[in-house]
Short mmCIF file of C-alpha atoms (C1' of nucleotides) in Angstrom, two decimals:
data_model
loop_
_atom_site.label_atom_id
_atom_site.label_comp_id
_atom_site.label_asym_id
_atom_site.label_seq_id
_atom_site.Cartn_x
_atom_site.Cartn_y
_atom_site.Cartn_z
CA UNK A 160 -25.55 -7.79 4.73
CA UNK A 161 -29.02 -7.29 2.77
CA UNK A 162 -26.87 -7.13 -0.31
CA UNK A 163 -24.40 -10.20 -0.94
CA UNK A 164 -22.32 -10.84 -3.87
CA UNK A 165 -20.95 -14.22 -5.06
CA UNK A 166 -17.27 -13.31 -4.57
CA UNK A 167 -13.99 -15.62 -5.35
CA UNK A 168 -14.17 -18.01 -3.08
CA UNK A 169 -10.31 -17.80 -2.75
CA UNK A 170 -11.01 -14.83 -0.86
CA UNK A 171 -11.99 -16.28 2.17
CA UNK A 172 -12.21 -19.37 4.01
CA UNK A 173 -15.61 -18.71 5.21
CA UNK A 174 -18.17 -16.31 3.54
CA UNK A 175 -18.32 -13.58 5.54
CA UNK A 176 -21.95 -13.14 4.41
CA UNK A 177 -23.66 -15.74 5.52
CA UNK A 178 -22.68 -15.83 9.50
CA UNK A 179 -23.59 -13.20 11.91
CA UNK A 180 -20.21 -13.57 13.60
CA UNK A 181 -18.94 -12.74 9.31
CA UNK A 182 -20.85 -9.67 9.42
CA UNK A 183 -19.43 -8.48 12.58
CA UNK A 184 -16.20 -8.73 11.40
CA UNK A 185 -16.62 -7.12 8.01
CA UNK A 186 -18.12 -4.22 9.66
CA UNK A 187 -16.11 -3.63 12.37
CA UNK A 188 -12.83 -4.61 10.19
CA UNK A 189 -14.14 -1.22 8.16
CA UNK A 190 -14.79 0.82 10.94
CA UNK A 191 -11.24 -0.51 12.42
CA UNK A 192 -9.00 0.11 9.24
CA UNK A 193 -10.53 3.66 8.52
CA UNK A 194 -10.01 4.60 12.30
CA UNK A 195 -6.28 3.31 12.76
CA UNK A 196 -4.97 2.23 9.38
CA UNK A 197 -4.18 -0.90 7.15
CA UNK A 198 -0.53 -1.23 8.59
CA UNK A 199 -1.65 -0.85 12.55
CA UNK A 200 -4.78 -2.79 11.70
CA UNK A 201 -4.83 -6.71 13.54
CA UNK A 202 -7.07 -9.69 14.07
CA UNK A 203 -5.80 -9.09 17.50
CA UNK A 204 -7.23 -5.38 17.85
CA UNK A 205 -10.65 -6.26 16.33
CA UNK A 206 -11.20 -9.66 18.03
CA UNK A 207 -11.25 -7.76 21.19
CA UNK A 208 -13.48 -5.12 19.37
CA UNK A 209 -16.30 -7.83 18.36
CA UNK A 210 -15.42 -10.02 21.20
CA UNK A 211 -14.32 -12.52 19.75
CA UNK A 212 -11.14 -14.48 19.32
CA UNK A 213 -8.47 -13.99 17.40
CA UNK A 214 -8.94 -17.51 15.93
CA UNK A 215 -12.12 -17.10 14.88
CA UNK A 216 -11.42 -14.12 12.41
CA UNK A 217 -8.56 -16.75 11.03
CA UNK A 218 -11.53 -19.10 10.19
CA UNK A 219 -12.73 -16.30 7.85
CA UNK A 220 -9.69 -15.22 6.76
CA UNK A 221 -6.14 -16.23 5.86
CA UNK A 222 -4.52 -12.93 6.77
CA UNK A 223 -5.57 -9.25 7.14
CA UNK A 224 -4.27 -8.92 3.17
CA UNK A 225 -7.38 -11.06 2.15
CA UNK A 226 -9.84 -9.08 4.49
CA UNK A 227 -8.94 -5.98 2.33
CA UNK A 228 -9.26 -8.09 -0.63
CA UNK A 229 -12.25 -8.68 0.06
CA UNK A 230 -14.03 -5.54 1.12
CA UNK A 231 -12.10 -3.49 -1.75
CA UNK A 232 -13.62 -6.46 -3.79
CA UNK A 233 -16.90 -6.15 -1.96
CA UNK A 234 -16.40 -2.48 -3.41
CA UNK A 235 -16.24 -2.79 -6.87
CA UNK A 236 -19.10 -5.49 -6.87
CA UNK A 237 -21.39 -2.65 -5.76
CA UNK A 238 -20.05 0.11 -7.91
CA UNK A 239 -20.56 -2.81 -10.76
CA UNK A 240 -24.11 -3.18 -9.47
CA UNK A 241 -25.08 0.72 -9.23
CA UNK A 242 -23.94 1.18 -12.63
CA UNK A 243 -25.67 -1.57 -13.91
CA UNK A 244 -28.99 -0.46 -12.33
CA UNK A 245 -28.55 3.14 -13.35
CA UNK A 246 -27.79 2.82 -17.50
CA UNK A 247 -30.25 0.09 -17.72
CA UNK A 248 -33.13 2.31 -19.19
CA UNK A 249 -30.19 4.70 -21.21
CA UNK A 250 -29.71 3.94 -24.85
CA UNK A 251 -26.90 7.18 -25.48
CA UNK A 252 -23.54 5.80 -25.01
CA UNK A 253 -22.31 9.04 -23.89
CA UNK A 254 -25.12 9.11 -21.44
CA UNK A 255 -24.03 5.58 -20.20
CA UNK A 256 -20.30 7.12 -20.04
CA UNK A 257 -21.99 9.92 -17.77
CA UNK A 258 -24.23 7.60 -15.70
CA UNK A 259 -20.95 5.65 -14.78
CA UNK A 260 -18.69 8.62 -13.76
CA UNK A 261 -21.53 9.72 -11.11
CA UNK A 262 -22.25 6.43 -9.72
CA UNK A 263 -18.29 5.45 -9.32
CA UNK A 264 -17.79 8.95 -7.30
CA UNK A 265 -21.14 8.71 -5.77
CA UNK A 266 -21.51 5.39 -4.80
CA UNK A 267 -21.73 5.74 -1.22
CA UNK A 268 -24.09 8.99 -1.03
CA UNK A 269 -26.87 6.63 -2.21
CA UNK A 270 -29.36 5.50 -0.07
CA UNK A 271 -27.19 2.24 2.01
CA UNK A 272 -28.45 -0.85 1.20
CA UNK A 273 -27.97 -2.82 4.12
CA UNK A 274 -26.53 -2.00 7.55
CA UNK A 275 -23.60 -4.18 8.17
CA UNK A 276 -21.37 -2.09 5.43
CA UNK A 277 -20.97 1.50 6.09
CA UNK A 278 -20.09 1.87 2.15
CA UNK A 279 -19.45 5.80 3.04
CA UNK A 280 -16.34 4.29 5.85
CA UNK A 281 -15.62 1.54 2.93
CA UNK A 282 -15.05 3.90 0.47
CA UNK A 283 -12.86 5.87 2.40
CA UNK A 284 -11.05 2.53 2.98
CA UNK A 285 -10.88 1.97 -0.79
CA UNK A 286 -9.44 5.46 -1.26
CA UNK A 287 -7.14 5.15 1.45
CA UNK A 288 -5.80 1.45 1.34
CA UNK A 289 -7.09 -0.06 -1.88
CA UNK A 290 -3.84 0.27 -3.71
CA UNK A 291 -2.11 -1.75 -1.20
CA UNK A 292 -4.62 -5.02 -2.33
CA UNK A 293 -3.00 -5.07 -5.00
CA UNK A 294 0.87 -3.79 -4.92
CA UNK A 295 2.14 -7.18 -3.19
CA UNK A 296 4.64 -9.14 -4.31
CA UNK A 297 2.47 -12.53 -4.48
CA UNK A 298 0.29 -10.15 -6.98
CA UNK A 299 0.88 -12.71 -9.93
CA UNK A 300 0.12 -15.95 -7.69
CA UNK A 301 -2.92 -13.83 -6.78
CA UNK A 302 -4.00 -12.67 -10.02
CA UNK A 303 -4.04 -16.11 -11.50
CA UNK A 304 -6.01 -17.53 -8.63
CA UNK A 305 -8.59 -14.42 -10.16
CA UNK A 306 -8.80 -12.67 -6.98
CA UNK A 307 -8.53 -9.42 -8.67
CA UNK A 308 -12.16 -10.15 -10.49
CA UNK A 309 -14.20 -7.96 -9.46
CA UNK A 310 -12.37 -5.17 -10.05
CA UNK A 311 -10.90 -6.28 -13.48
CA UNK A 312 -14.79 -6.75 -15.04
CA UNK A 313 -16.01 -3.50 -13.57
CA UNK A 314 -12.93 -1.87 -15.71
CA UNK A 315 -14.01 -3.38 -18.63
CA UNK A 316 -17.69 -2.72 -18.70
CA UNK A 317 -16.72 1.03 -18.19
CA UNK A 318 -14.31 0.57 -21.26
CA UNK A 319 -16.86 -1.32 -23.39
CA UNK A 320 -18.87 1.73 -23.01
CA UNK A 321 -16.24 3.85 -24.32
CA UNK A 322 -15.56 1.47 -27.13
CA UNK A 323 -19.22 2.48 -27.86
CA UNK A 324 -19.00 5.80 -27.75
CA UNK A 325 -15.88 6.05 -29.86
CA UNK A 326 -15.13 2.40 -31.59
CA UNK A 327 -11.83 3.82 -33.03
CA UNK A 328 -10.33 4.89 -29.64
CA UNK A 329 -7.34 2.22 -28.86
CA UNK A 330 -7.04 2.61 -25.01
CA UNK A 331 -10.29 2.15 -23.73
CA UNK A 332 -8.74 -0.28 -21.34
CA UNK A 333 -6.19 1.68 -20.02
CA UNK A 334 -8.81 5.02 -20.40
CA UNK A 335 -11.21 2.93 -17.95
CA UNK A 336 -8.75 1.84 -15.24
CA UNK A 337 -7.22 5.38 -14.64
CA UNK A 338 -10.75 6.85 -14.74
CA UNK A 339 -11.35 4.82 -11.49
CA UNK A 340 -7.87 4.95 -10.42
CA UNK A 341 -7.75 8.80 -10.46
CA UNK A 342 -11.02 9.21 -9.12
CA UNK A 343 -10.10 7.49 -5.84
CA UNK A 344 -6.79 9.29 -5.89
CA UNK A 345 -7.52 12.72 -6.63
CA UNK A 346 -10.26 12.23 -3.86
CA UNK A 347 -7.33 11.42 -1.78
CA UNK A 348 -5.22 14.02 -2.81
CA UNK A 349 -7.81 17.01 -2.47
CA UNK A 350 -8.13 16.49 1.34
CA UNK A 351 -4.56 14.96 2.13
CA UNK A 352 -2.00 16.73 -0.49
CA UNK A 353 -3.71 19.35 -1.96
CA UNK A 354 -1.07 20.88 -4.02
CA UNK A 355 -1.39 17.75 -6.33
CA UNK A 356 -5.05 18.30 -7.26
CA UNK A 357 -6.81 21.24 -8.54
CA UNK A 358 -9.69 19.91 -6.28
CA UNK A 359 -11.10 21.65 -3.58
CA UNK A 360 -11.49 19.86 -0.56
CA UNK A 361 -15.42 20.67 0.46
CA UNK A 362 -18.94 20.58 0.02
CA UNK A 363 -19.18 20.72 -4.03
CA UNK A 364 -16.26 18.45 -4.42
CA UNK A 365 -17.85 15.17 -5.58
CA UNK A 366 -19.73 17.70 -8.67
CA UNK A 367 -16.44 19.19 -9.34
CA UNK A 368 -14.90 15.60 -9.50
CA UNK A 369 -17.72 14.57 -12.29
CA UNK A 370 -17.13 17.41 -13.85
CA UNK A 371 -13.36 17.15 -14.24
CA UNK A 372 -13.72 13.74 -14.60
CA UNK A 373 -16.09 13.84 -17.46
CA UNK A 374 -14.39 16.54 -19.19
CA UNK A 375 -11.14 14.53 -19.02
CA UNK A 376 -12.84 11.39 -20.32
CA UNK A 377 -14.66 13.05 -23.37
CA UNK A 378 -11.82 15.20 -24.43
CA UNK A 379 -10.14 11.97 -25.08
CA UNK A 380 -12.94 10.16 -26.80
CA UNK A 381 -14.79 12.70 -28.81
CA UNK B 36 26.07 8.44 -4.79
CA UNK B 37 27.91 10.71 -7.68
CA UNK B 38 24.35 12.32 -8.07
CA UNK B 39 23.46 14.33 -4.49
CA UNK B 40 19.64 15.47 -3.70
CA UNK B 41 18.83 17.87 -1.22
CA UNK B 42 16.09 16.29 0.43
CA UNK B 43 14.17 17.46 3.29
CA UNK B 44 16.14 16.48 6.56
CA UNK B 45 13.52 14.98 8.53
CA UNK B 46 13.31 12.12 5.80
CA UNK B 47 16.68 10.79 8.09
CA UNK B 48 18.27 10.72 10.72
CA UNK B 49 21.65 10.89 9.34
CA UNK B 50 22.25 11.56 5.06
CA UNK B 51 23.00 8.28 3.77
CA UNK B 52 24.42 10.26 0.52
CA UNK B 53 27.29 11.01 2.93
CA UNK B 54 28.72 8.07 4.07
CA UNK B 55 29.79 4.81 3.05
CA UNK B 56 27.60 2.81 5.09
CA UNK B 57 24.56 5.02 4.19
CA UNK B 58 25.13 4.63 0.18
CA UNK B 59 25.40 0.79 0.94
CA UNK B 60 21.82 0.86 2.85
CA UNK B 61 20.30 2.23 0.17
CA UNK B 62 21.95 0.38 -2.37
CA UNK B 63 21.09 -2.85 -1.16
CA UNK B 64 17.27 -1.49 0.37
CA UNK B 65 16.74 -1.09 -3.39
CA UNK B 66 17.65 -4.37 -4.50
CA UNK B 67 15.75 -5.99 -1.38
CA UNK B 68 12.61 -4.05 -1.60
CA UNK B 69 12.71 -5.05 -5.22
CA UNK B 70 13.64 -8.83 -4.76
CA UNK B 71 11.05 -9.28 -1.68
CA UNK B 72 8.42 -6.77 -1.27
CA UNK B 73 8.11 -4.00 1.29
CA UNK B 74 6.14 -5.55 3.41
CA UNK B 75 8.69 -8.88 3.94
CA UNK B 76 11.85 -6.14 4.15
CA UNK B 77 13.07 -5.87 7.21
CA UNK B 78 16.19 -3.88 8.86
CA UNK B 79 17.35 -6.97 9.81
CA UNK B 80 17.34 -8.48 7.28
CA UNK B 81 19.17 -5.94 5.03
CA UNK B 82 21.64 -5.78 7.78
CA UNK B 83 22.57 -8.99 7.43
CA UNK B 84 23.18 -8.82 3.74
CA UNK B 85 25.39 -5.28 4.18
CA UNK B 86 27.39 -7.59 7.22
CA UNK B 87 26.05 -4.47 9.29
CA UNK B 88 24.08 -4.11 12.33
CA UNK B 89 20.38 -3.56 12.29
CA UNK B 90 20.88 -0.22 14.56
CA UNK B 91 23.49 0.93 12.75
CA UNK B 92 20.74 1.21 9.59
CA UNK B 93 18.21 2.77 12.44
CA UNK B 94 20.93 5.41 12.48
CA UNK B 95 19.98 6.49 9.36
CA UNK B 96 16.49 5.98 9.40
CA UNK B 97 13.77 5.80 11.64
CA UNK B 98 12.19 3.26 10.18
CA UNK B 99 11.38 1.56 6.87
CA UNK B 100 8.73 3.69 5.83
CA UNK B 101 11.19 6.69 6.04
CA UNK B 102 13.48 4.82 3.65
CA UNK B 103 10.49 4.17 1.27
CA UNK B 104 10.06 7.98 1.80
CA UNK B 105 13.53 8.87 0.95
CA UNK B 106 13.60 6.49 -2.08
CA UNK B 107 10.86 8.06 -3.49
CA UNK B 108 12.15 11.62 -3.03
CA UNK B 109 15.08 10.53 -4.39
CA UNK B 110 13.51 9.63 -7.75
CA UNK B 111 11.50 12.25 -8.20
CA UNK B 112 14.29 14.34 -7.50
CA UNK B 113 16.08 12.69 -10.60
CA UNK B 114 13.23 12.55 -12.77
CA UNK B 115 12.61 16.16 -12.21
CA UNK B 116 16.45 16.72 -12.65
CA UNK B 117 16.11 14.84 -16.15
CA UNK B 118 13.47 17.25 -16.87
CA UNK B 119 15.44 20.73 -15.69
CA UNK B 120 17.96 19.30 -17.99
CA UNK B 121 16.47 18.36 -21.35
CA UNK B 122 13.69 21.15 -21.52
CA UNK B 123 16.42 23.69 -21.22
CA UNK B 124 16.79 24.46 -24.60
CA UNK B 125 12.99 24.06 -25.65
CA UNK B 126 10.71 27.43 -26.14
CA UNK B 127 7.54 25.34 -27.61
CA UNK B 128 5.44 24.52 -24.51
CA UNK B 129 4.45 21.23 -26.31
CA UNK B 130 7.87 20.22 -26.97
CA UNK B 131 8.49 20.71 -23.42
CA UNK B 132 5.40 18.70 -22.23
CA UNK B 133 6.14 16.10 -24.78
CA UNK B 134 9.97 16.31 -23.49
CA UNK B 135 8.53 15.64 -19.97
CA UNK B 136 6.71 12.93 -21.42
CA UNK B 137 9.55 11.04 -22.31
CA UNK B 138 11.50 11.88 -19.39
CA UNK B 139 9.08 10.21 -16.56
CA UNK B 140 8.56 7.19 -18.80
CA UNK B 141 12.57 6.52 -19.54
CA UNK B 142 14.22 8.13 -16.59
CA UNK B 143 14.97 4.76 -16.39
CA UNK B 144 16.90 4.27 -19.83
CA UNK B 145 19.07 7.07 -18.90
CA UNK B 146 22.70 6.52 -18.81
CA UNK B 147 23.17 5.42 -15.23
CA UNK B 148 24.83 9.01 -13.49
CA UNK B 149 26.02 7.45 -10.51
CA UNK B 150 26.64 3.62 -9.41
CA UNK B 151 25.20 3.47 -6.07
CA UNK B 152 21.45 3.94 -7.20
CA UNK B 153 20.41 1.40 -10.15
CA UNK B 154 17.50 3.79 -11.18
CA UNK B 155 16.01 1.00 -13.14
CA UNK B 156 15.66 -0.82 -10.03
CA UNK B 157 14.59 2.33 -8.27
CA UNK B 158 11.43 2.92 -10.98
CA UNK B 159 10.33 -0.27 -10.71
CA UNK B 160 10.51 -0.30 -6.86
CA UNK B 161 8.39 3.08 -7.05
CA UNK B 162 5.96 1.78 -9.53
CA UNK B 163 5.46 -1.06 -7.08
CA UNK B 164 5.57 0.16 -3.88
CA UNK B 165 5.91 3.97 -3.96
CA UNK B 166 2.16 4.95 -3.34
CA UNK B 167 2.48 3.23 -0.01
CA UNK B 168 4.65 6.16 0.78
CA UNK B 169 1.84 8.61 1.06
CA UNK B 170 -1.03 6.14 2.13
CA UNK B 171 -0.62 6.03 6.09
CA UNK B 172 -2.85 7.12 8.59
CA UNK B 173 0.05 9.76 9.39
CA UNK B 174 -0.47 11.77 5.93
CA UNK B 175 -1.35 15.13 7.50
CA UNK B 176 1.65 14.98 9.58
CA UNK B 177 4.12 13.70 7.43
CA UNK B 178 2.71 16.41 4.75
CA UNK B 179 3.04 19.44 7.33
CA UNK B 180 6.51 18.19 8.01
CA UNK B 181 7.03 18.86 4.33
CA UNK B 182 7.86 15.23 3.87
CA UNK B 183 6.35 15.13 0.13
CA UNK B 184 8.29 18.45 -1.26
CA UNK B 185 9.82 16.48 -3.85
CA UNK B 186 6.88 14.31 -5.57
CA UNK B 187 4.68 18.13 -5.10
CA UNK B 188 7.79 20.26 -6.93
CA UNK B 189 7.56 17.69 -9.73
CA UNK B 190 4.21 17.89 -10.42
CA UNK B 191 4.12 21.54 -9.78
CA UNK B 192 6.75 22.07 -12.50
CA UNK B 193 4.76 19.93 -15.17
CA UNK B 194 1.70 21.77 -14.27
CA UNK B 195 3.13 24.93 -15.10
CA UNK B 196 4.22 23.53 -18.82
CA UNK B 197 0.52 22.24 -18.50
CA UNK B 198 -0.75 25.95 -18.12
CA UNK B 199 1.83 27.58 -20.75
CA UNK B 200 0.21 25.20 -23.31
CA UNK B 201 -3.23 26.52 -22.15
CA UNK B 202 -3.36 29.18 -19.85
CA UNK B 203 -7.27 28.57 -19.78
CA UNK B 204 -7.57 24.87 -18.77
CA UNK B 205 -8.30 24.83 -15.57
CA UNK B 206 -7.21 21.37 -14.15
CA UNK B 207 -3.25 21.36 -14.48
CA UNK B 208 -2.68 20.69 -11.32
CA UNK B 209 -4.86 17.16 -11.53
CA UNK B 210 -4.04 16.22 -14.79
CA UNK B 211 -0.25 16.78 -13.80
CA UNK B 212 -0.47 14.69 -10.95
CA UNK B 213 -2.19 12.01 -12.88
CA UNK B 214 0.11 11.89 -15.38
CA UNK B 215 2.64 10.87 -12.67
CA UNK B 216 0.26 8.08 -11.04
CA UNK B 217 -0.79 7.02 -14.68
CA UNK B 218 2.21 6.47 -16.25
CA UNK B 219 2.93 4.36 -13.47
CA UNK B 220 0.18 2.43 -12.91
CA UNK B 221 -0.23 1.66 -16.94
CA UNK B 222 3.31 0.27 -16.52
CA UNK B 223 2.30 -2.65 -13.35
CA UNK B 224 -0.84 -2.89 -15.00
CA UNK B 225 0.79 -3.87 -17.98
CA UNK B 226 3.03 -6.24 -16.38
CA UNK B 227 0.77 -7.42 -13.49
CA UNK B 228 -2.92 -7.01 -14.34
CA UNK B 229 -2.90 -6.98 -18.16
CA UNK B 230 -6.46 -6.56 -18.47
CA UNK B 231 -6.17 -3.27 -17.09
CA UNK B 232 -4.12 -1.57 -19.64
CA UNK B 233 -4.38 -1.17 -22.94
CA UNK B 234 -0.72 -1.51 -22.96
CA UNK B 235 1.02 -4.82 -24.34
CA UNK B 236 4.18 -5.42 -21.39
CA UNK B 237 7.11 -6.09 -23.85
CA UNK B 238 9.92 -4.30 -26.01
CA UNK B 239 8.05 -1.24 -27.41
CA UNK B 240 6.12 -0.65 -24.11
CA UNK B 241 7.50 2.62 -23.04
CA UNK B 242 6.90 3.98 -26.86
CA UNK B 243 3.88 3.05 -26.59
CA UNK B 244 3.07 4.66 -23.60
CA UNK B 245 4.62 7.98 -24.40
CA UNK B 246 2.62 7.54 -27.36
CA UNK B 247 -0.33 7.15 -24.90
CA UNK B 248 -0.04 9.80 -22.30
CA UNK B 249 1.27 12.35 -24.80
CA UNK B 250 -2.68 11.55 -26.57
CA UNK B 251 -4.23 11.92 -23.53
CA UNK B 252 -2.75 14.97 -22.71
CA UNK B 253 -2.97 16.59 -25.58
CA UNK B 254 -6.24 16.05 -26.28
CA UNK B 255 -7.24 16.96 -22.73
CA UNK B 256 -5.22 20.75 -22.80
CA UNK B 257 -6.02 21.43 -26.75
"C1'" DA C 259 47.24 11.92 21.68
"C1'" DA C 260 42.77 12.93 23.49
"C1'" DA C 261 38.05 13.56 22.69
"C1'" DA C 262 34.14 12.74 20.13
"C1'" DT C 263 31.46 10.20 17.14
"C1'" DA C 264 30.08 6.11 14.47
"C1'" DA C 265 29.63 1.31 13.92
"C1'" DA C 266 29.32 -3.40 15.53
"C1'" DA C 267 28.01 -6.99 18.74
"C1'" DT C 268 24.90 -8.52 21.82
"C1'" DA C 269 20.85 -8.58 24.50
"C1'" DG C 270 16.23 -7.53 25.55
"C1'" DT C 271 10.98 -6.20 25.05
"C1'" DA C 272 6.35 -5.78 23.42
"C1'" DT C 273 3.76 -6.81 19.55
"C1'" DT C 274 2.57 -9.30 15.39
"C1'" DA C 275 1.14 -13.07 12.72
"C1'" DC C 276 0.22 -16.82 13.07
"C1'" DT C 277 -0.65 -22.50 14.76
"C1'" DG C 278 -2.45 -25.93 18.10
"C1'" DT C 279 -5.56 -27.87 21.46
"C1'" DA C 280 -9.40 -28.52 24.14
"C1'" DA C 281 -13.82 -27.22 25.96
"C1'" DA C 282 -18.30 -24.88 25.40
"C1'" DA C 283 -21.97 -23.47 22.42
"C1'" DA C 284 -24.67 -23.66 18.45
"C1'" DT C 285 -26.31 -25.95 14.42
"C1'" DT C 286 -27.81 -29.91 11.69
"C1'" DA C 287 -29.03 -34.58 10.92
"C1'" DT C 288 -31.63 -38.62 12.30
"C1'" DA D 79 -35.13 -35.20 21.29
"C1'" DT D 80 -30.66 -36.93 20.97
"C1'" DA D 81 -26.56 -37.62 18.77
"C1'" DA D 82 -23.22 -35.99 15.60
"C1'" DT D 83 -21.00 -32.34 13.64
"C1'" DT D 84 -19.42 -27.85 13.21
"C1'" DT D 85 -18.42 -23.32 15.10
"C1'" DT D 86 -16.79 -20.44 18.48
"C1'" DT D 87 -14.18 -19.36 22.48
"C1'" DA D 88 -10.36 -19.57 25.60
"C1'" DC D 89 -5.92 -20.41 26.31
"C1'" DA D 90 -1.15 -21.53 25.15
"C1'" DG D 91 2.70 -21.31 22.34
"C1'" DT D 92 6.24 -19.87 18.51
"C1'" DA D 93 9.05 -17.40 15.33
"C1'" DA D 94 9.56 -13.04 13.50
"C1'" DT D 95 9.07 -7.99 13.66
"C1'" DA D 96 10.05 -3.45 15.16
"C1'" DC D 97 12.14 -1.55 17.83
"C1'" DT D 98 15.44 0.18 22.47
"C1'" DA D 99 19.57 -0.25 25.40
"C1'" DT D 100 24.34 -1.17 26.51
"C1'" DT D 101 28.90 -2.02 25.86
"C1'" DT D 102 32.92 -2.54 23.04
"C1'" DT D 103 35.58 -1.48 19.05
"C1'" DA D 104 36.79 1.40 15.18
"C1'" DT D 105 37.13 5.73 12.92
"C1'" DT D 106 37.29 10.63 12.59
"C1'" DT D 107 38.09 15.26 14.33
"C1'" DT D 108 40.58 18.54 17.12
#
DNA sequence: AAAATAAAATAGTATTACTGTAAAAATTAT
DNA sequence: ATAATTTTTACAGTAATACTATTTTATTTT
């Protein structure tokens, strides 16, 4: 990748990042889970995909549950890093609040910053299997080891800057997580359960997902 | 089961609500799911612990996501009895949303209407591991097949309170369906990944989040 | 009492989720 | 440049999973 973040090390055996045989499997482990599904998904399958063996993708990993950790970890770094970027020059709180929604549902129509992560396919990843990173039953073993990082300090920098915006609101926390939470969902819901979002599936549905999603969040705040 | 649902027939082979051996499967898949995870429970291993035979359980169901499926259904069946019931007598469309409210936070606390389902055991099982119900690579299908009626009826029905409370608000479908995913998320995060909740895990936890998503709402649709 | 159906016992298969070992290839250290 | 080390590949092996099949025994229906 021409981006790399310093992830929990727990994560992997092996940084993925820094090996060309690493890249090939985070890529293709993408490409592999969007195409057939978390459950179906094996070290098997995309050994043979990369050529590889099965045993080297074990060097990298400890399981296929720590592959997903990572990319939906991989995820949230960049989503961290595009907001970052984008309220850097903003001094309006509520502008900040704004900047964030539009970069969390747009991350991946920016320009791609490097070619080994198709963060278009990872997204739809995240959408599809991120939940299942963290609804295990080791998630407390997991937690403490602080594999769920990433995604834990992304959550609160979006709630700090509702704490700005309205410093007597009590559930910024909780305000933050769904915000991300829903966005990925109702994403999910417009195109595979449509009678549980008010979402159209189509070519204006990222706008109409800022839209809701920033009406949602300010109703609460202001 | 004392309590019968009429769920969609392809979630089974064979209604477990109508024989012995089928209220012991679920039974016990309850308490299994909850003790070891989805992912570790197996047919066999639930066998075992009825003294059955794993093919007698494949009678019932195809196969363990089905039962996930039909636990689900099953729930949302009861919480949207629980609802039927106790907004009955309410004409005040935020007395009813409120009563909702309360009802898919404590369906739980409920006295118990039958002896084969422990619902407590039941919510936490869907809090845990119900959204892996719906995220498979066989969504579309499953979805045609009307496998989802119950969890879309639901959230349907608190849509419509949604749209009585403001007929203009345009979202009720999204913010009804997020309700359901929120209130159940807040309540692992809580428990599992405290710093992604504003809510403290402990005695007043449920007040506290029908205190939370009743705000929310409220100042979302008003 | 006979026929039909369900459940249990047992066996079997392909795949999964790994672990182990040894040889070949690539990298790094001297 | 050569040796030492590490990485990757190839191959083998194991216990468990996710089923299917078959036969016997038990239960229910007619």
């Amino acid at each position: 990748m021409d981006i790399k973040f310093d992830l929990n090390k727990s994560l992997f055996n092996r940084d993925p990042q820094e090996t060309p045989l690493g890249k090939k499997i985070i890529e293709n482990s993408i490409l592999l889970i969007d195409k057939i599904g978390f459950e179906a998904f094996t070290f098997k399958k995309l050994a043979v995909i990369i050529g590889s063996a099965e045993k080297s993708i074990y060097r990298y990993f400890e399981n296929k549950h720590m592959l997903l950790l990572f990319l939906t970890s991989w995820y949230w770094e960049w989503v961290h890093y595009l907001i970052d970027v984008n309220i850097r020059n903003l001094d309006d709180p509520k502008k900040k609040l704004k900047m964030a929604i539009i970069n969390l549902v747009n991350a991946t129509s920016e320009n791609p910053m490097n070619k080994q992560i198709n963060e278009k396919l990872l997204h739809q990843v995240v959408i599809k299997e991120g939940g299942k990173a963290y609804h295990i039953i080791e998630i407390d073993e997991e937690n403490t080891a602080g594999l769920f990082q990433s995604y834990k300090i992304l959550v609160k920098v979006v709630a700090d800057i509702m704490a700005e915006v309205n410093p007597k609101f009590p559930y910024c926390t909780s305000l933050s997580s769904n915000l991300f939470e829903m966005a990925n969902n109702q994403i999910y819901f417009a195109e595979h359960l449509p009678r549980l979002s008010s979402l159209k599936s189509g070519k204006n549905q990222n706008e109409d997902l800022i839209k809701m999603l920033y009406l949602f969040t300010s109703k609460i705040l202001y």
